[in-house]
Coordinates of C-alpha atoms and ligand atoms in Angstrom, one line a residue:
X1 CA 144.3 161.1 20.2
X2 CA 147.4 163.0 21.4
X3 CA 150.9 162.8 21.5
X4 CA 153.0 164.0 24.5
X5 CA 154.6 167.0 22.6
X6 CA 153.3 169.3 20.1
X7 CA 155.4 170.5 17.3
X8 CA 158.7 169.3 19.4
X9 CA 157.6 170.9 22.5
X10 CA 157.1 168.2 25.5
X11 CA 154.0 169.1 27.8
X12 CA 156.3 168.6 30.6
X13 CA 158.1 171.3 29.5
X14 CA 154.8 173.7 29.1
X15 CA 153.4 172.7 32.4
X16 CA 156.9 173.3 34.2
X17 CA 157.1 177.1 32.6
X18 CA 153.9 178.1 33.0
X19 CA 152.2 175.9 35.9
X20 CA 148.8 174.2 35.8
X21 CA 146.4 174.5 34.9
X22 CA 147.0 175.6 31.4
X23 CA 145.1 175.4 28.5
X24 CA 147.7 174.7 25.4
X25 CA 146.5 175.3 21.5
X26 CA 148.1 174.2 18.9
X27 CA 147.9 176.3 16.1
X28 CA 149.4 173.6 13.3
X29 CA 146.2 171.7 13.9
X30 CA 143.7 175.2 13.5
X31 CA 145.6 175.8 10.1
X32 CA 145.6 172.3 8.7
X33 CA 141.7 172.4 9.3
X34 CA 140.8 175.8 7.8
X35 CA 143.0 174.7 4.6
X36 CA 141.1 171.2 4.6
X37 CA 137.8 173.3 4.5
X38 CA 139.1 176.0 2.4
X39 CA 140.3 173.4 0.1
X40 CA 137.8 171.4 0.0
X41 CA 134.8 174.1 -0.9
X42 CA 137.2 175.4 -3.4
X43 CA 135.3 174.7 -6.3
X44 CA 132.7 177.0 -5.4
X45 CA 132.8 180.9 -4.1
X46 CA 132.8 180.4 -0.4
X47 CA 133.7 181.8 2.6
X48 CA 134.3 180.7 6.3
X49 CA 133.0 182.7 9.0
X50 CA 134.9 181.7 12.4
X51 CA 132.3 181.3 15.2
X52 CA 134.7 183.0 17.3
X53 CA 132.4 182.0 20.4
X54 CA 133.9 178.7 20.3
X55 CA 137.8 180.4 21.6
X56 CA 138.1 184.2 21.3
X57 CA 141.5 184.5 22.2
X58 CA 142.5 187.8 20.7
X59 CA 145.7 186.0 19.4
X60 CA 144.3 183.2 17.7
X61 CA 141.9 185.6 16.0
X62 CA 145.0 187.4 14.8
X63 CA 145.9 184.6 13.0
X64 CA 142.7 183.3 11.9
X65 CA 142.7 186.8 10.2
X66 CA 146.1 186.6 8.7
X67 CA 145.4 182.9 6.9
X68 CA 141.8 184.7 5.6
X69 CA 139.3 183.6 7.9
X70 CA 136.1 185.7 8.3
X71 CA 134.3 186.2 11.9
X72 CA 131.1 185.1 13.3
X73 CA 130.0 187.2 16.1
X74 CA 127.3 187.4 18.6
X75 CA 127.6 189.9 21.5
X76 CA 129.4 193.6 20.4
X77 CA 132.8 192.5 22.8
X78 CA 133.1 190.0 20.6
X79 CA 132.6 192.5 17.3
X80 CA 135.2 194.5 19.3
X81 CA 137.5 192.0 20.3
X82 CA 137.5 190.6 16.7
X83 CA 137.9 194.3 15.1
X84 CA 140.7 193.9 17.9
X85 CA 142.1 191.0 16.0
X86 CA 142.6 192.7 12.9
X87 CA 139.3 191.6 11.2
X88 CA 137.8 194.0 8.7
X89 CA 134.2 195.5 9.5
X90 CA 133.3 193.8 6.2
X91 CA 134.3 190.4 7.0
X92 CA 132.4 189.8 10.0
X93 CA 128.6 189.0 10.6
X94 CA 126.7 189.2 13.5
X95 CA 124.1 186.8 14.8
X96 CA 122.6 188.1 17.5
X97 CA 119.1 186.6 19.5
X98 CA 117.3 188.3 22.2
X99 CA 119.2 191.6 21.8
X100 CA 117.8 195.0 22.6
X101 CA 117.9 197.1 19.1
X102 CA 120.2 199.3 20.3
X103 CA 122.9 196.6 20.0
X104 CA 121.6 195.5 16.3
X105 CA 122.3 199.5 15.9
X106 CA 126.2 199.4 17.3
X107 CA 126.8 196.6 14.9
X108 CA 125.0 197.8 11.5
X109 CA 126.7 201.4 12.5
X110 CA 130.2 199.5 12.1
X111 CA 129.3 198.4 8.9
X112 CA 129.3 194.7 10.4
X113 CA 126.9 192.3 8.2
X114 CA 124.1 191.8 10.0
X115 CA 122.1 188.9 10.7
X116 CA 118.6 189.8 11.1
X117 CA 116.7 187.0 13.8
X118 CA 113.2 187.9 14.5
X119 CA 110.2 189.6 12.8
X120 CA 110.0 192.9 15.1
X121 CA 114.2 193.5 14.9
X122 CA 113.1 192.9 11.2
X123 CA 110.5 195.9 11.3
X124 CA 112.4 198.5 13.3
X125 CA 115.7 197.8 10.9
X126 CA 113.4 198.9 7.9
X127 CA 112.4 201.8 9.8
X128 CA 115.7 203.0 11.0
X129 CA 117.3 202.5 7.6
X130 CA 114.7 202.4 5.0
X131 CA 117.6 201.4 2.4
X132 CA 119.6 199.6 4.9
X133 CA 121.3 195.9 4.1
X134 CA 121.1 192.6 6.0
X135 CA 120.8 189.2 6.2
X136 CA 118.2 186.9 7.9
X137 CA 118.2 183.9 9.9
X138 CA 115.4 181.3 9.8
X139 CA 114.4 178.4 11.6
X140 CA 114.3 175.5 9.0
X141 CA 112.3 172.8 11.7
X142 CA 115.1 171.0 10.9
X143 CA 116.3 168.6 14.7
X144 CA 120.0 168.2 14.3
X145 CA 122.8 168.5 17.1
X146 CA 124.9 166.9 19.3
X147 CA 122.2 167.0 22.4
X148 CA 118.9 169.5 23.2
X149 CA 120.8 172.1 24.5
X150 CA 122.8 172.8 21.5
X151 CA 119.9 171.8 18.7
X152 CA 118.9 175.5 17.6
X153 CA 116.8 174.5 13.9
X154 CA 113.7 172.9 15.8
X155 CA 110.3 174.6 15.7
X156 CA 110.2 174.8 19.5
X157 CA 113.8 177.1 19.6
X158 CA 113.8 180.7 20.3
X159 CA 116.6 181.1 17.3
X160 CA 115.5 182.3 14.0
X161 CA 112.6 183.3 11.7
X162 CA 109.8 180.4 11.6
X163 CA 110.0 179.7 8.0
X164 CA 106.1 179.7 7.7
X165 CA 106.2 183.5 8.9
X166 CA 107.9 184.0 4.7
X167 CA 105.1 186.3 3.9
X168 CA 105.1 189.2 7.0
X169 CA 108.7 189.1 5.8
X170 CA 108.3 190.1 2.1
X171 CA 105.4 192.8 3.4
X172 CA 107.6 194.8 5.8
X173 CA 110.6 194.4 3.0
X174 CA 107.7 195.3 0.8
X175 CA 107.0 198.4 2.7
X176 CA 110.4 199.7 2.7
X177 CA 113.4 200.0 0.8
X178 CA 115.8 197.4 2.6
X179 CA 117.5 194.6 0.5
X180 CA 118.3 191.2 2.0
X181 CA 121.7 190.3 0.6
X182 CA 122.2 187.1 2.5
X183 CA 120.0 184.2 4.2
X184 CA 121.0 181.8 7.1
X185 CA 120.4 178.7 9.0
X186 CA 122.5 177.1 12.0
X187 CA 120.5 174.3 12.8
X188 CA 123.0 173.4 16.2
X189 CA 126.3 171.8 17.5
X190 CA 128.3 168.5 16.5
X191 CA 126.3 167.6 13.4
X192 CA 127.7 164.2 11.5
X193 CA 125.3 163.8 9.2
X194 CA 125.7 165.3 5.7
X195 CA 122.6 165.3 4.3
X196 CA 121.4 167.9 7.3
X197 CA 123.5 170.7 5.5
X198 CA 121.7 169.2 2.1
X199 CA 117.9 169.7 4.3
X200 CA 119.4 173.6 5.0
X201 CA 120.3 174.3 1.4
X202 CA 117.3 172.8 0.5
X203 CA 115.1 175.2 2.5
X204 CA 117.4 178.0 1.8
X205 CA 116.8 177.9 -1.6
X206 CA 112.9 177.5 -1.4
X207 CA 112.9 180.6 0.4
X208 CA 116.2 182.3 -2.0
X209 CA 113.4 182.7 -4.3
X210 CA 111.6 185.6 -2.6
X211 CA 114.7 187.8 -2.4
X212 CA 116.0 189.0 -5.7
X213 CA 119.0 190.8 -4.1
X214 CA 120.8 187.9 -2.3
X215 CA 124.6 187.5 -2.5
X216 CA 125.5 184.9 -0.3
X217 CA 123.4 181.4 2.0
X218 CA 124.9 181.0 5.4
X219 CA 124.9 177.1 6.6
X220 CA 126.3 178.3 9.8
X221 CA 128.2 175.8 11.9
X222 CA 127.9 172.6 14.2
X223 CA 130.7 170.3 11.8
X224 CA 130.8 167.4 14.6
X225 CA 134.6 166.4 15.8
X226 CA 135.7 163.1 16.9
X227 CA 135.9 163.4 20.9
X228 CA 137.7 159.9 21.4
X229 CA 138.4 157.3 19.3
X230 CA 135.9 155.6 16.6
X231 CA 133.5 158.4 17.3
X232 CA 131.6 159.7 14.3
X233 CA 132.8 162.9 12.9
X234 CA 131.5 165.0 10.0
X235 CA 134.0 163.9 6.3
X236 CA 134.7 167.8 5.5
X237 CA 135.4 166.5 1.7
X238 CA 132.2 164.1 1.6
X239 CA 130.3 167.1 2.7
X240 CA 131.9 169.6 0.1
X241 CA 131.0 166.6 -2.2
X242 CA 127.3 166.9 -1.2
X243 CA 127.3 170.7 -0.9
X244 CA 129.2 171.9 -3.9
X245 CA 126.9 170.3 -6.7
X246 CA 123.5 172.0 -4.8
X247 CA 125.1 175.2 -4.5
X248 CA 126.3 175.1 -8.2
X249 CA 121.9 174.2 -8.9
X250 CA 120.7 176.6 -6.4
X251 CA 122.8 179.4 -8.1
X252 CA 121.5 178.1 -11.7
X253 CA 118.1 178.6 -10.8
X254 CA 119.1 181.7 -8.7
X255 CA 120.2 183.1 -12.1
X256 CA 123.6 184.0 -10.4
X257 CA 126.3 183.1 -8.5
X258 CA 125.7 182.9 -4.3
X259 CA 128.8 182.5 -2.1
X260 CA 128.5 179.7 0.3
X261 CA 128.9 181.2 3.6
X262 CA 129.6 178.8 6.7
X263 CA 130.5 179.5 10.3
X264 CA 132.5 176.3 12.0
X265 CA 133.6 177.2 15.3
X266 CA 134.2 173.3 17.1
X267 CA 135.6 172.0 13.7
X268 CA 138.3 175.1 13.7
X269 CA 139.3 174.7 17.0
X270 CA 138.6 172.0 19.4
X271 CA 141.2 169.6 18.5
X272 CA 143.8 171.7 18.9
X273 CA 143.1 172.6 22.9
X274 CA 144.2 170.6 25.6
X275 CA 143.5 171.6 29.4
X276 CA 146.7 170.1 31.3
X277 CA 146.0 169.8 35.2
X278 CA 147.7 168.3 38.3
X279 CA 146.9 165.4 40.1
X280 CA 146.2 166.3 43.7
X281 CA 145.3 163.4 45.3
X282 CA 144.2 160.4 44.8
X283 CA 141.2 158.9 47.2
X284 CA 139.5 155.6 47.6
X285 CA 136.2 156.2 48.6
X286 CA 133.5 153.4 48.7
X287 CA 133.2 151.6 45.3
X288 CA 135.1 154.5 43.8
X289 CA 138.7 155.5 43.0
X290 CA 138.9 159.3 42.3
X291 CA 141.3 161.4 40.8
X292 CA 141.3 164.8 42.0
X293 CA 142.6 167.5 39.9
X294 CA 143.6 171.2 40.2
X295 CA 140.9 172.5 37.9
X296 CA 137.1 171.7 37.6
X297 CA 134.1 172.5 35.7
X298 CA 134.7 176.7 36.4
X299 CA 137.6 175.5 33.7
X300 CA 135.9 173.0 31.6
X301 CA 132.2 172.7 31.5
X302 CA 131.2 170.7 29.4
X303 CA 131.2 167.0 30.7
X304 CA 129.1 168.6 33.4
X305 CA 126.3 170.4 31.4
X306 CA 126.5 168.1 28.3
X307 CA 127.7 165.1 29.7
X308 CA 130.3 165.9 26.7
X309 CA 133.1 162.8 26.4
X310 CA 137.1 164.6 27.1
X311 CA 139.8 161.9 26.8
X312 CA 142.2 162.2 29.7
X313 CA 145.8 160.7 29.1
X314 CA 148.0 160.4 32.5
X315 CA 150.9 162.3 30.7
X316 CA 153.5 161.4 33.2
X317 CA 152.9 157.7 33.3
X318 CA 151.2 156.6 29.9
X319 CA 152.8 153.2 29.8
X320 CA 151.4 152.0 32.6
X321 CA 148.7 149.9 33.3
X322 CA 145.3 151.2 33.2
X323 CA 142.6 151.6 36.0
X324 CA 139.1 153.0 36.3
X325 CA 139.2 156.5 38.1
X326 CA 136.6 159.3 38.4
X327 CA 138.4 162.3 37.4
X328 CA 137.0 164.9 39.3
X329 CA 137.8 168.7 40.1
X330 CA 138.2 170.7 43.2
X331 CA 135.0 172.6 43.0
X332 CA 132.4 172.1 46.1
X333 CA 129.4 170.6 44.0
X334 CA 129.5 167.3 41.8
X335 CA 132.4 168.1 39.6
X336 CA 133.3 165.2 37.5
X337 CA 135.4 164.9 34.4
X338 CA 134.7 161.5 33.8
X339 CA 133.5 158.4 35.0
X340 CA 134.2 155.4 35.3
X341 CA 137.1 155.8 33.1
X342 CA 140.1 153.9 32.1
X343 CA 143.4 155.6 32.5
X344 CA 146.8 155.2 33.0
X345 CA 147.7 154.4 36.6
X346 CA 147.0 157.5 38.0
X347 CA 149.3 159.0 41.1
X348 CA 149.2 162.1 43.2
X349 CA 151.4 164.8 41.3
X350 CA 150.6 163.2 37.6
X351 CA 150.5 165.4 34.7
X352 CA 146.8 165.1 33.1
X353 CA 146.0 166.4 29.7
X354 CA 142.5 166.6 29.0
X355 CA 141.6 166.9 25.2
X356 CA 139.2 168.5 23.0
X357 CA 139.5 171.3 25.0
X358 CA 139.7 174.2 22.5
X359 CA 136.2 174.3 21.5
X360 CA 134.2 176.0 24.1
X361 CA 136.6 175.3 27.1
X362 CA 138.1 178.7 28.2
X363 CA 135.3 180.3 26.3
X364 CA 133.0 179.1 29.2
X365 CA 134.6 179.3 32.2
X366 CA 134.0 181.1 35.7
X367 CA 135.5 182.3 38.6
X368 CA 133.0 180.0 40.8
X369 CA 134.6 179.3 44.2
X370 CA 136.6 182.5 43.4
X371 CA 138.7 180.3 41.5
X372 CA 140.9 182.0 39.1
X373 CA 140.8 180.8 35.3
X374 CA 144.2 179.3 33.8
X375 CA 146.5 181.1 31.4
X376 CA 146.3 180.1 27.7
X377 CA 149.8 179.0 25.7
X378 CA 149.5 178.8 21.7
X379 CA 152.5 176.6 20.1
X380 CA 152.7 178.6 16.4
X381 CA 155.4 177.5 14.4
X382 CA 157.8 175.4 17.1
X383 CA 157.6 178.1 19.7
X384 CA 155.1 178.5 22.6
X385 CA 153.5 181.5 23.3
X386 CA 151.6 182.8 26.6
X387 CA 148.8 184.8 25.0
X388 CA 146.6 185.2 27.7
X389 CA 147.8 185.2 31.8
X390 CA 146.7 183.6 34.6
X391 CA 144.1 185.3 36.8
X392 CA 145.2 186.1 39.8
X393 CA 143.2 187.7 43.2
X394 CA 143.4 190.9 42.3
X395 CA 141.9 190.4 39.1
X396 CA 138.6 188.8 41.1
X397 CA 138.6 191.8 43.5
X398 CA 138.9 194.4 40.2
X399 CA 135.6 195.1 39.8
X400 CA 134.5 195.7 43.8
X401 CA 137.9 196.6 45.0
X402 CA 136.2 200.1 46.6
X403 CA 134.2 201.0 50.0
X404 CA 130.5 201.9 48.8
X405 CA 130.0 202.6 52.3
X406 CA 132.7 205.0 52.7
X407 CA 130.5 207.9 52.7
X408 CA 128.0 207.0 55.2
X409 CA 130.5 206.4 58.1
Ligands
LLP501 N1 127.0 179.8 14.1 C1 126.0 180.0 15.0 C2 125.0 181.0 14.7 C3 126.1 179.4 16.3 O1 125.2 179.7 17.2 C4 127.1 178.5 16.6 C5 127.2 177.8 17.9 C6 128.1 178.2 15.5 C7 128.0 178.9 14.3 C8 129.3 177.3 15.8 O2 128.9 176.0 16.1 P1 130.0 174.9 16.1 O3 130.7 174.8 14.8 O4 131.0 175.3 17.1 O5 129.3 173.6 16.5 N2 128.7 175.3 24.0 C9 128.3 174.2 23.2 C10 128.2 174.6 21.8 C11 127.2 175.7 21.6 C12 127.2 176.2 20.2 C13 126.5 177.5 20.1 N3 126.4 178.0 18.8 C14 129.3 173.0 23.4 O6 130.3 173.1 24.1 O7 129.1 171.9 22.8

């Protein structure tokens, strides 16, 4: 799944100038797969809409923005960080749930498409701006996603418009001059199968017909990646296969062209990350050899809340034989990597590179046990890159670094 260098440059060499752990993107891999989509939905008028959630480095942004890329956002810091970036107002939409208005308000005030999510948001936008713009996102009841916590479409999610509630919609657009220019579904995460994108379109045309001002439908994201080897991935062309003919018949019966809007965030990006750590020791406890690394799950969370599948290559001795080891991470609560897993003969001191780790990695980490998070290194065109520093104590204390009880005594 990896190689020990990227674009010439050995991980040896990364981990030696900027110590572990590090998270490493490679930005060859990001390009190859926004062209491959690009490329792909050519045929029809399209556009991709980074879910910038997934890695919001401010310098991979930057050259998401430079190669075309559009921006989906859902908090204001990310709005900001992506206006930041580079990105245009206009190329960014905003998908927010369980937001006060006031937020909706920031957003629609920086002319930043927005993505309307519930009924009452829906009212007080048509009363703040009676000739106001946006889109809408609705809940198809469509199950799809990589596990429950990442399966948004379902009837029992808090994300979206129920579908059924069609008609309060059109009365309060009714009521008021607002035009809906675009309608969305993200049905969840890690989504292989095809014809769930073909469901969404299906829906989003049945319900296309009750706005007469639409310019674009909004499939959102959840493209599934392969996390180790034979695992099932989403076939970006076979997909465009499926998707380009519906559009082509949704915007026939629509009388006009719709762009295809979609917002990939772990197909973009989390091939391209690795997390390399240090061994620190190695223990035989019990039944049980473990590996025990210099990070843990404040770095990488997901094979602990998803039970998500990383491959880990032993980077400084990958022609040995392999053994079984839990790989586990120096926080003080059950922090495991993986189990039961087959890796290189694994020594105290070994360089391990942990994969798949550009998708939602840094993204979600903490500073649990006061740990400080790991710096982040692109490789962009041959050369590496520190674009984000290691924390350090002082950044932990920032924030309290003051004596509220310096008055008082
Ligand atoms: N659009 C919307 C509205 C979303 O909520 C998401 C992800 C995406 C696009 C991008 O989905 P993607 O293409 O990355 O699958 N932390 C989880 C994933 C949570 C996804 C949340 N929403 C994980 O690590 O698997």
């Amino acid at each position: 799944m990896t190689s020990k260098e990227i674009q010439g440059i050995s991980f040896f060499h990364l981990a030696k100038k900027y110590k572990t752990p590090l998270y490493i993107y490679d930005t060859s891999i990001i390009k190859q797969r926004f062209e491959q989509l690009q490329k792909a939905l050519s045929p029809i008028p399209h556009k991709i809409k980074y879910a910038c959630k997934a890695l919001s480095n401010i310098h991979i942004l930057r050259l998401l923005n430079n190669w075309g890329c559009g921006l989906d956002c859902v908090s204001l810091n990310e709005i900001a960080i992506g206006l930041k970036s580079g990105f245009s107002s206009d190329n960014i939409i905003f998908t927010p749930n369980s937001v006060s208005f006031s937020e909706i308000q920031q957003a629609y005030e920086q002319n930043i498409t927005l993505n309307i999510d519930s009924i009452t948001a829906l009212e007080k936008f048509a009363n703040y701006y009676p000739e106001g713009k946006c889109s809408l996102r609705f809940n198809p009841d469509i199950t799809a996603g990589g596990n429950s916590s990442i399966q948004t479409g379902h009837k029992f999610s808090k994300f979206g418009i129920a579908k059924e509630q069609i008609n309060n919609v059109v009365e309060i657009i009714q009521k008021s001059n607002i035009k809906i220019t675009g309608l969305h579904i993200h049905t969840g995460s890690g989504i292989s199968n095809p014809e769930v994108f073909i469901q969404m379109l299906d829906t989003l045309c049945q319900l296309s017909k009750k706005f007469p001002h639409l310019s674009f439908l909004d499939i959102g994201g959840g493209f599934k990646v392969a996390y180790k080897k034979d695992d099932k991935f989403i076939d970006i062309e076979l997909l465009a296969d499926k998707i380009v003919p519906e559009m082509k018949k949704i915007s026939h019966e629509y009388g006009r062209p719709l762009e295809l809007w979609c917002e990939p965030g772990k197909y973009l990006v989390s091939e391209c990350g690795y997390l390399l750590a240090t061994v620190n020791q190695v223990k035989h406890n019990g039944e049980r050899t473990f590996a025990g690394i210099n990070s843990g799950k404040n770095h990488l969370l997901r094979p602990m809340l998803y039970n998500a599948h990383h491959e880990i290559i032993n980077i400084s001795n990958p022609d040995a034989e392999k053994k079984t080891y839990d790989v586990v991470g120096y926080i003080c609560e059950e922090d495991t990597f993986a189990r039961q897993r087959n890796i290189e003969k694994i020594r105290e001191g070994d360089l391990l590179c942990i994969c798949n780790a550009g998708a939602y990695g840094y993204s979600m980490s903490s500073n649990y046990n006061s740990r400080c998070r790991p710096a982040e290194v692109m490789v962009y065109q041959g050369k590496d890159f520190l674009i984000r520093q290691r924390e350090s104590l002082d950044d932990l204390l920032r924030n309290q670094d003051f004596d509220p009880f310096a008055s008082e005594l």
